[in-house]
The first five atom37 places (N, CA, C, CB, O) and aatype in JSON, in Angstrom:
{
  "aatype": [12, 4, 1, 10, 1, 16, 1, 0, 13, 7, 10, 19, 10, 0, 10, 10, 10, 10, 0, 16, 7, 7, 4, 16, 10, 19, 11, 14, 19, 16, 7, 0, 9, 19, 7, 14, 13, 19, 9, 10, 7, 15, 15, 2, 7, 2, 10, 4, 7, 4, 7, 4, 3, 7, 1, 0, 19, 10, 19, 0, 10, 0, 0, 12, 15, 0, 19, 7, 0, 4, 19, 7, 10, 19, 16, 7, 9, 9, 15, 3, 19, 5, 0, 10, 3, 7, 16, 0, 6, 3, 14, 16, 0, 2, 17, 17, 3, 14, 10, 11, 16, 2, 16, 15, 2],
  "atom_mask": [
    [1, 1, 1, 1, 1],
    [1, 1, 1, 1, 1],
    [1, 1, 1, 1, 1],
    [1, 1, 1, 1, 1],
    [1, 1, 1, 1, 1],
    [1, 1, 1, 1, 1],
    [1, 1, 1, 1, 1],
    [1, 1, 1, 1, 1],
    [1, 1, 1, 1, 1],
    [1, 1, 1, 0, 1],
    [1, 1, 1, 1, 1],
    [1, 1, 1, 1, 1],
    [1, 1, 1, 1, 1],
    [1, 1, 1, 1, 1],
    [1, 1, 1, 1, 1],
    [1, 1, 1, 1, 1],
    [1, 1, 1, 1, 1],
    [1, 1, 1, 1, 1],
    [1, 1, 1, 1, 1],
    [1, 1, 1, 1, 1],
    [1, 1, 1, 0, 1],
    [1, 1, 1, 0, 1],
    [1, 1, 1, 1, 1],
    [1, 1, 1, 1, 1],
    [1, 1, 1, 1, 1],
    [1, 1, 1, 1, 1],
    [1, 1, 1, 1, 1],
    [1, 1, 1, 1, 1],
    [1, 1, 1, 1, 1],
    [1, 1, 1, 1, 1],
    [1, 1, 1, 0, 1],
    [1, 1, 1, 1, 1],
    [1, 1, 1, 1, 1],
    [1, 1, 1, 1, 1],
    [1, 1, 1, 0, 1],
    [1, 1, 1, 1, 1],
    [1, 1, 1, 1, 1],
    [1, 1, 1, 1, 1],
    [1, 1, 1, 1, 1],
    [1, 1, 1, 1, 1],
    [1, 1, 1, 0, 1],
    [1, 1, 1, 1, 1],
    [1, 1, 1, 1, 1],
    [1, 1, 1, 1, 1],
    [1, 1, 1, 0, 1],
    [1, 1, 1, 1, 1],
    [1, 1, 1, 1, 1],
    [1, 1, 1, 1, 1],
    [1, 1, 1, 0, 1],
    [1, 1, 1, 1, 1],
    [1, 1, 1, 0, 1],
    [1, 1, 1, 1, 1],
    [1, 1, 1, 1, 1],
    [1, 1, 1, 0, 1],
    [1, 1, 1, 1, 1],
    [1, 1, 1, 1, 1],
    [1, 1, 1, 1, 1],
    [1, 1, 1, 1, 1],
    [1, 1, 1, 1, 1],
    [1, 1, 1, 1, 1],
    [1, 1, 1, 1, 1],
    [1, 1, 1, 1, 1],
    [1, 1, 1, 1, 1],
    [1, 1, 1, 1, 1],
    [1, 1, 1, 1, 1],
    [1, 1, 1, 1, 1],
    [1, 1, 1, 1, 1],
    [1, 1, 1, 0, 1],
    [1, 1, 1, 1, 1],
    [1, 1, 1, 1, 1],
    [1, 1, 1, 1, 1],
    [1, 1, 1, 0, 1],
    [1, 1, 1, 1, 1],
    [1, 1, 1, 1, 1],
    [1, 1, 1, 1, 1],
    [1, 1, 1, 0, 1],
    [1, 1, 1, 1, 1],
    [1, 1, 1, 1, 1],
    [1, 1, 1, 1, 1],
    [1, 1, 1, 1, 1],
    [1, 1, 1, 1, 1],
    [1, 1, 1, 1, 1],
    [1, 1, 1, 1, 1],
    [1, 1, 1, 1, 1],
    [1, 1, 1, 1, 1],
    [1, 1, 1, 0, 1],
    [1, 1, 1, 1, 1],
    [1, 1, 1, 1, 1],
    [1, 1, 1, 1, 1],
    [1, 1, 1, 1, 1],
    [1, 1, 1, 1, 1],
    [1, 1, 1, 1, 1],
    [1, 1, 1, 1, 1],
    [1, 1, 1, 1, 1],
    [1, 1, 1, 1, 1],
    [1, 1, 1, 1, 1],
    [1, 1, 1, 1, 1],
    [1, 1, 1, 1, 1],
    [1, 1, 1, 1, 1],
    [1, 1, 1, 1, 1],
    [1, 1, 1, 1, 1],
    [1, 1, 1, 1, 1],
    [1, 1, 1, 1, 1],
    [1, 1, 1, 1, 1],
    [1, 1, 1, 1, 1]
  ],
  "atom_positions": [
    [[87.53, -138.97, -167.59], [88.68, -138.18, -168.41], [88.05, -137.78, -169.78], [90.11, -139.16, -168.69], [88.42, -136.7, -170.25]],
    [[87.17, -138.51, -170.46], [86.47, -138.27, -171.53], [85.57, -137.08, -171.43], [85.81, -139.38, -171.84], [85.49, -136.3, -172.38]],
    [[84.91, -136.92, -170.34], [83.97, -135.64, -169.96], [85.01, -134.49, -170.1], [83.22, -135.69, -168.27], [84.65, -133.49, -170.72]],
    [[86.19, -134.53, -169.61], [87.03, -133.35, -169.45], [87.62, -132.88, -170.84], [88.18, -133.68, -168.43], [87.99, -131.74, -171.12]],
    [[87.62, -133.94, -171.62], [88.27, -133.69, -173.19], [87.04, -133.01, -173.93], [88.8, -135.33, -174.12], [87.15, -132.05, -174.69]],
    [[85.9, -133.61, -173.62], [84.66, -133.04, -174.18], [84.5, -131.42, -173.88], [83.43, -133.85, -173.55], [84.34, -130.59, -174.77]],
    [[84.56, -131.14, -172.59], [84.42, -129.92, -172.09], [85.58, -128.92, -172.65], [84.41, -130.07, -170.61], [85.38, -127.74, -172.92]],
    [[86.73, -129.55, -172.76], [87.8, -128.68, -173.24], [87.63, -128.45, -174.76], [89.21, -129.31, -172.93], [87.88, -127.34, -175.24]],
    [[87.21, -129.47, -175.52], [86.82, -129.23, -177.05], [85.7, -128.18, -177.12], [86.28, -130.66, -177.8], [85.8, -127.24, -177.91]],
    [[84.73, -128.29, -176.4], [83.67, -127.32, -176.4], [84.21, -125.88, -176.11], [0.0, 0.0, 0.0], [83.85, -124.91, -176.78]],
    [[84.99, -125.8, -175.18], [85.42, -124.5, -174.86], [86.28, -123.92, -175.88], [86.07, -124.48, -173.61], [86.15, -122.73, -176.16]],
    [[87.25, -124.7, -176.5], [87.93, -124.33, -177.59], [87.12, -123.96, -178.65], [88.76, -125.25, -177.97], [87.41, -122.9, -179.21]],
    [[86.02, -124.69, -179.1], [85.21, -124.4, -180.2], [84.43, -123.13, -180.03], [84.34, -125.49, -180.45], [84.19, -122.38, -180.98]],
    [[83.98, -122.9, -178.63], [83.2, -121.62, -178.53], [84.17, -120.38, -178.54], [82.3, -121.62, -177.18], [83.72, -119.31, -178.96]],
    [[85.46, -120.47, -178.09], [86.4, -119.44, -178.45], [86.69, -119.05, -179.69], [87.44, -119.68, -178.03], [86.77, -117.87, -180.04]],
    [[86.86, -120.12, -180.46], [87.18, -120.03, -181.93], [85.96, -119.37, -182.77], [87.51, -121.53, -182.5], [86.1, -118.7, -183.79]],
    [[84.77, -119.69, -182.16], [83.38, -119.12, -182.74], [83.35, -117.69, -182.48], [82.05, -119.78, -182.05], [83.04, -116.91, -183.38]],
    [[83.68, -117.25, -181.24], [83.71, -115.94, -180.79], [84.86, -115.05, -181.47], [83.86, -115.97, -179.32], [84.68, -113.85, -181.64]],
    [[85.88, -115.62, -181.8], [87.1, -114.91, -182.37], [86.89, -114.73, -183.88], [88.47, -115.75, -182.11], [87.5, -113.82, -184.44]],
    [[86.01, -115.58, -184.62], [85.77, -115.54, -186.0], [84.45, -115.04, -186.31], [85.95, -116.82, -186.58], [83.78, -115.51, -187.23]],
    [[83.97, -113.91, -185.43], [82.49, -113.44, -185.79], [82.36, -112.76, -187.0], [0.0, 0.0, 0.0], [83.19, -111.89, -187.25]],
    [[81.45, -113.0, -187.82], [81.15, -112.35, -189.02], [80.29, -111.19, -188.87], [0.0, 0.0, 0.0], [80.07, -110.77, -187.73]],
    [[79.78, -110.6, -189.88], [78.86, -109.41, -189.81], [77.54, -109.8, -189.12], [78.55, -108.85, -191.27], [76.97, -108.95, -188.43]],
    [[77.09, -110.89, -189.25], [75.9, -111.39, -188.61], [75.94, -111.21, -187.1], [75.72, -112.83, -188.94], [74.94, -110.84, -186.49]],
    [[77.17, -111.49, -186.47], [77.44, -111.39, -185.07], [77.82, -109.91, -184.56], [78.59, -112.37, -184.76], [77.48, -109.41, -183.49]],
    [[78.54, -109.36, -185.5], [79.32, -108.12, -185.05], [78.36, -106.93, -185.35], [80.82, -107.95, -185.87], [78.33, -106.07, -184.47]],
    [[77.64, -106.75, -186.35], [76.99, -105.6, -186.76], [75.61, -105.38, -185.68], [76.59, -105.8, -188.41], [75.25, -104.23, -185.4]],
    [[75.0, -106.39, -185.21], [73.94, -106.1, -184.19], [74.51, -105.41, -182.83], [73.22, -107.49, -183.83], [73.84, -104.61, -182.19]],
    [[75.75, -105.78, -182.49], [76.4, -105.1, -181.44], [76.78, -103.75, -181.76], [77.53, -105.79, -181.02], [76.51, -102.81, -181.02]],
    [[77.39, -103.63, -182.83], [77.82, -102.28, -183.33], [76.63, -101.42, -183.43], [78.54, -102.34, -184.72], [76.6, -100.3, -182.92]],
    [[75.63, -101.96, -184.09], [74.38, -101.17, -184.25], [73.76, -100.71, -183.0], [0.0, 0.0, 0.0], [73.2, -99.61, -182.97]],
    [[73.81, -101.55, -181.88], [73.23, -101.05, -180.6], [74.09, -99.87, -180.06], [73.15, -102.23, -179.51], [73.57, -98.93, -179.46]],
    [[75.25, -99.94, -180.26], [76.3, -98.94, -179.82], [76.08, -97.63, -180.68], [77.87, -99.55, -180.03], [75.66, -96.6, -180.17]],
    [[76.37, -97.74, -181.9], [76.41, -96.72, -182.82], [75.01, -96.26, -183.35], [77.25, -97.16, -183.89], [74.93, -95.14, -183.86]],
    [[73.99, -97.0, -183.25], [72.65, -96.6, -183.75], [72.16, -95.44, -183.2], [0.0, 0.0, 0.0], [71.51, -94.77, -184.0]],
    [[72.25, -94.97, -182.09], [71.84, -93.66, -181.73], [72.56, -92.53, -182.35], [71.93, -93.52, -180.37], [71.94, -91.52, -182.67]],
    [[73.93, -92.65, -182.54], [74.62, -91.67, -183.13], [74.27, -91.47, -184.59], [75.98, -91.93, -182.95], [74.15, -90.36, -185.1]],
    [[74.13, -92.53, -185.19], [73.64, -92.47, -186.72], [72.33, -91.94, -186.82], [73.61, -93.86, -187.42], [72.13, -91.14, -187.73]],
    [[71.35, -92.25, -186.02], [70.04, -91.68, -186.0], [69.95, -90.16, -185.68], [69.26, -92.41, -185.02], [69.31, -89.36, -186.36]],
    [[70.62, -89.88, -184.67], [70.75, -88.46, -184.14], [71.41, -87.56, -185.19], [71.62, -88.43, -182.8], [70.99, -86.44, -185.45]],
    [[72.56, -88.18, -185.81], [73.26, -87.36, -186.9], [72.35, -87.18, -188.16], [0.0, 0.0, 0.0], [72.66, -86.24, -188.9]],
    [[71.43, -87.83, -188.46], [70.64, -87.63, -189.54], [69.43, -87.06, -189.16], [70.44, -88.77, -190.24], [68.56, -87.02, -190.03]],
    [[69.18, -86.6, -188.06], [68.09, -85.75, -187.42], [68.49, -84.42, -187.13], [67.6, -86.33, -186.17], [69.64, -84.06, -187.37]],
    [[67.56, -83.57, -186.59], [67.93, -82.36, -185.88], [68.32, -82.42, -184.41], [66.86, -81.48, -185.98], [68.42, -81.39, -183.75]],
    [[68.57, -83.68, -183.87], [68.89, -83.87, -182.6], [67.72, -83.56, -181.52], [0.0, 0.0, 0.0], [68.06, -83.33, -180.36]],
    [[66.52, -83.57, -181.84], [65.43, -83.03, -180.97], [64.98, -84.29, -180.07], [64.13, -82.4, -181.91], [64.28, -84.05, -179.09]],
    [[65.34, -85.52, -180.34], [65.08, -86.67, -179.59], [63.43, -86.88, -179.48], [65.8, -86.51, -178.15], [62.87, -87.19, -178.43]],
    [[62.76, -86.65, -180.72], [61.37, -86.69, -181.02], [60.49, -85.91, -179.84], [60.95, -88.25, -181.17], [59.47, -86.39, -179.35]],
    [[60.98, -84.78, -179.53], [60.25, -83.8, -178.81], [60.27, -84.24, -177.22], [0.0, 0.0, 0.0], [59.35, -83.86, -176.51]],
    [[61.21, -84.94, -176.75], [61.17, -85.49, -175.38], [61.45, -84.43, -174.43], [62.13, -86.61, -175.19], [61.01, -84.61, -173.29]],
    [[62.13, -83.33, -174.66], [62.25, -82.17, -173.84], [63.44, -82.47, -172.88], [0.0, 0.0, 0.0], [64.48, -82.99, -173.27]],
    [[63.21, -82.11, -171.68], [64.28, -82.27, -170.67], [64.08, -83.4, -169.73], [64.42, -81.03, -169.89], [64.89, -83.56, -168.81]],
    [[63.04, -84.23, -169.89], [62.8, -85.29, -168.96], [63.82, -86.47, -169.28], [61.26, -85.76, -169.05], [63.87, -87.04, -170.37]],
    [[64.56, -86.72, -168.28], [65.61, -87.7, -168.27], [65.21, -89.11, -168.7], [0.0, 0.0, 0.0], [65.93, -89.84, -169.38]],
    [[64.02, -89.43, -168.24], [63.43, -90.85, -168.26], [63.12, -90.91, -169.96], [61.87, -91.05, -167.1], [63.43, -91.88, -170.64]],
    [[62.56, -89.89, -170.41], [62.11, -89.91, -171.85], [63.27, -90.08, -172.83], [61.37, -88.6, -172.2], [63.22, -90.79, -173.83]],
    [[64.36, -89.33, -172.43], [65.7, -89.35, -173.23], [66.33, -90.86, -173.23], [66.83, -88.26, -172.49], [66.86, -91.42, -174.19]],
    [[66.12, -91.38, -171.92], [66.78, -92.78, -171.86], [65.88, -93.65, -172.62], [66.99, -93.37, -170.34], [66.44, -94.56, -173.23]],
    [[64.58, -93.57, -172.72], [63.68, -94.48, -173.41], [64.04, -94.33, -174.98], [62.09, -94.12, -173.07], [64.15, -95.29, -175.74]],
    [[64.2, -92.87, -175.37], [64.33, -92.82, -176.82], [65.81, -93.43, -177.12], [64.14, -91.24, -177.38], [65.96, -94.12, -178.13]],
    [[66.87, -93.17, -176.26], [68.2, -93.91, -176.67], [68.3, -95.19, -176.6], [69.23, -93.56, -176.0], [69.19, -95.72, -177.27]],
    [[67.38, -96.05, -175.73], [67.2, -97.33, -175.76], [66.53, -97.85, -177.09], [66.48, -97.66, -174.62], [66.91, -98.85, -177.71]],
    [[65.45, -97.0, -177.44], [64.73, -97.34, -178.69], [65.63, -97.38, -179.96], [63.62, -96.32, -178.9], [65.57, -98.25, -180.83]],
    [[66.53, -96.23, -179.94], [67.36, -96.14, -181.08], [68.48, -97.25, -181.05], [67.96, -94.72, -181.14], [68.92, -97.75, -182.08]],
    [[68.88, -97.57, -179.87], [69.71, -98.65, -179.58], [69.2, -100.02, -180.3], [69.76, -98.78, -178.04], [69.89, -100.69, -181.07]],
    [[67.74, -100.33, -179.88], [67.27, -101.37, -180.4], [67.01, -101.38, -181.97], [66.19, -101.61, -179.69], [67.2, -102.4, -182.64]],
    [[66.58, -100.27, -182.47], [66.41, -100.12, -183.81], [67.9, -100.43, -184.6], [65.81, -98.63, -184.06], [67.94, -101.15, -185.59]],
    [[68.97, -99.88, -184.09], [70.37, -100.2, -184.56], [70.72, -101.59, -184.48], [0.0, 0.0, 0.0], [71.33, -102.09, -185.41]],
    [[70.4, -102.27, -183.46], [70.72, -103.71, -183.38], [69.84, -104.52, -184.33], [70.54, -104.22, -181.93], [70.33, -105.46, -184.97]],
    [[68.63, -104.22, -184.43], [67.77, -104.9, -185.52], [68.21, -104.73, -186.91], [66.38, -104.41, -185.46], [68.36, -105.66, -187.7]],
    [[68.44, -103.34, -187.21], [68.97, -103.07, -188.65], [70.48, -103.65, -188.91], [68.99, -101.41, -188.9], [70.91, -104.02, -190.0]],
    [[71.2, -103.67, -187.68], [72.45, -104.28, -187.84], [72.51, -105.92, -188.06], [0.0, 0.0, 0.0], [73.38, -106.55, -188.66]],
    [[71.48, -106.36, -187.48], [71.23, -107.83, -187.8], [70.86, -108.16, -189.11], [70.22, -108.37, -187.0], [71.41, -109.09, -189.69]],
    [[69.89, -107.41, -189.67], [69.48, -107.53, -191.08], [70.6, -107.36, -192.1], [68.44, -106.53, -191.35], [70.8, -108.11, -193.05]],
    [[71.45, -106.04, -191.72], [72.44, -105.95, -192.82], [73.53, -106.71, -192.64], [72.88, -104.67, -193.04], [74.34, -106.88, -193.56]],
    [[73.68, -107.27, -191.4], [74.86, -108.2, -191.13], [74.65, -109.48, -191.93], [0.0, 0.0, 0.0], [75.53, -109.97, -192.64]],
    [[73.4, -110.0, -191.77], [73.04, -111.25, -192.7], [73.24, -110.95, -194.17], [71.49, -111.71, -192.51], [73.86, -111.77, -194.85]],
    [[72.78, -109.91, -194.7], [73.03, -109.51, -196.08], [74.38, -109.27, -196.48], [72.34, -108.39, -196.37], [74.78, -109.67, -197.57]],
    [[75.17, -108.59, -195.6], [76.67, -108.53, -195.75], [77.41, -109.86, -195.76], [77.24, -107.73, -194.64], [78.35, -109.99, -196.55]],
    [[77.06, -110.88, -194.92], [77.58, -112.14, -194.84], [77.38, -112.92, -196.15], [76.98, -112.83, -193.69], [78.3, -113.58, -196.63]],
    [[76.14, -112.83, -196.75], [75.73, -113.46, -198.01], [76.4, -112.76, -199.07], [74.23, -113.45, -198.24], [76.78, -113.47, -200.0]],
    [[76.65, -111.52, -199.14], [77.5, -110.98, -200.12], [78.8, -111.35, -200.11], [77.49, -109.72, -200.09], [79.4, -111.49, -201.17]],
    [[79.41, -111.56, -198.9], [80.88, -112.0, -198.77], [81.03, -113.36, -199.2], [81.43, -111.88, -197.34], [82.06, -113.68, -199.78]],
    [[80.0, -114.31, -198.96], [80.06, -115.64, -199.29], [79.75, -115.89, -200.79], [79.14, -116.36, -198.42], [80.22, -116.87, -201.35]],
    [[79.01, -115.04, -201.4], [78.92, -115.38, -202.88], [79.9, -114.53, -203.69], [77.43, -115.15, -203.43], [79.85, -114.52, -204.92]],
    [[80.71, -113.87, -203.07], [81.68, -113.11, -203.89], [81.19, -111.66, -204.48], [0.0, 0.0, 0.0], [81.85, -111.11, -205.36]],
    [[80.08, -111.14, -203.97], [79.63, -109.89, -204.41], [80.46, -108.75, -203.93], [78.29, -109.72, -204.02], [80.65, -107.75, -204.62]],
    [[81.05, -108.97, -202.47], [81.56, -107.87, -201.9], [83.04, -108.02, -202.14], [81.15, -107.73, -200.45], [83.56, -109.12, -201.95]],
    [[83.75, -106.99, -202.56], [85.25, -107.18, -202.73], [85.84, -107.1, -201.17], [85.94, -105.9, -203.8], [86.78, -107.82, -200.85]],
    [[85.32, -106.31, -200.36], [85.93, -106.18, -199.06], [84.85, -106.62, -198.09], [86.46, -104.7, -198.78], [83.85, -105.92, -197.94]],
    [[85.01, -107.76, -197.41], [84.02, -108.32, -196.54], [83.94, -107.59, -195.25], [84.29, -109.73, -196.3], [83.02, -107.84, -194.48]],
    [[84.88, -106.65, -194.96], [84.75, -105.78, -193.69], [84.43, -104.39, -194.11], [86.09, -105.77, -192.8], [84.83, -103.51, -193.34]],
    [[83.87, -104.05, -195.06], [83.5, -102.71, -195.52], [82.19, -102.5, -194.76], [83.35, -102.58, -197.17], [81.3, -103.35, -194.67]],
    [[82.16, -101.22, -194.2], [81.01, -100.63, -193.54], [80.41, -101.42, -192.37], [79.97, -100.43, -194.54], [79.21, -101.37, -192.1]],
    [[81.34, -102.19, -191.64], [81.14, -102.91, -190.45], [80.57, -102.03, -189.37], [82.41, -103.53, -190.01], [79.73, -102.49, -188.6]],
    [[80.98, -100.78, -189.28], [80.78, -99.8, -188.3], [79.25, -99.0, -188.44], [82.02, -98.78, -188.46], [78.73, -98.3, -187.56]],
    [[78.78, -99.25, -189.58], [77.51, -98.55, -189.77], [76.38, -99.68, -189.95], [77.6, -97.54, -191.07], [76.38, -100.57, -190.8]],
    [[75.5, -99.45, -189.01], [74.36, -100.6, -188.94], [73.41, -100.52, -190.19], [73.4, -100.44, -187.54], [72.65, -101.45, -190.46]],
    [[73.47, -99.24, -191.02], [72.57, -99.14, -192.02], [73.08, -99.35, -193.46], [72.01, -97.92, -191.9], [72.4, -99.13, -194.46]],
    [[74.31, -99.81, -193.45], [75.08, -100.1, -194.58], [75.34, -101.69, -194.76], [76.39, -99.32, -194.47], [75.45, -102.4, -193.77]],
    [[75.41, -102.14, -195.88], [75.9, -103.5, -196.23], [77.34, -103.35, -196.85], [74.88, -104.24, -197.28], [77.83, -102.24, -197.08]],
    [[77.98, -104.51, -197.11], [79.36, -104.52, -197.65], [79.55, -103.89, -198.94], [79.84, -105.84, -197.77], [80.64, -103.36, -199.17]],
    [[78.56, -103.89, -199.85], [78.55, -103.23, -201.03], [77.81, -101.84, -201.12], [78.03, -104.11, -201.92], [77.64, -101.28, -202.2]],
    [[77.39, -101.32, -199.94], [76.87, -99.9, -199.96], [78.05, -98.86, -200.24], [76.16, -99.56, -198.53], [79.21, -99.09, -199.92]],
    [[77.68, -97.84, -200.78], [78.74, -96.8, -200.87], [78.71, -95.82, -199.89], [78.72, -96.13, -202.07], [79.56, -94.92, -199.89]]
  ]
}
């Protein structure tokens, strides 16, 4: 009986942690999805000269997703620190852009 309560408590705790995700958890996922769009939006859209080779385009998109996730992790940590110390007025500002923190314009 005790084991069942411990598992139920662990499941409830895991669900609460997932439901209350901060920027550190959300921005890497958002960065992986939005990263290629942000990177391509600030370039000429050439995909680094990959031409028409489908494999090269997929590798370039995967690399841009990885960059977006890494940058999202770093800016997510910075955004959470800004929210905790009161620097950011809106803790959900710029959650969709992996390159910006809560206090970025």
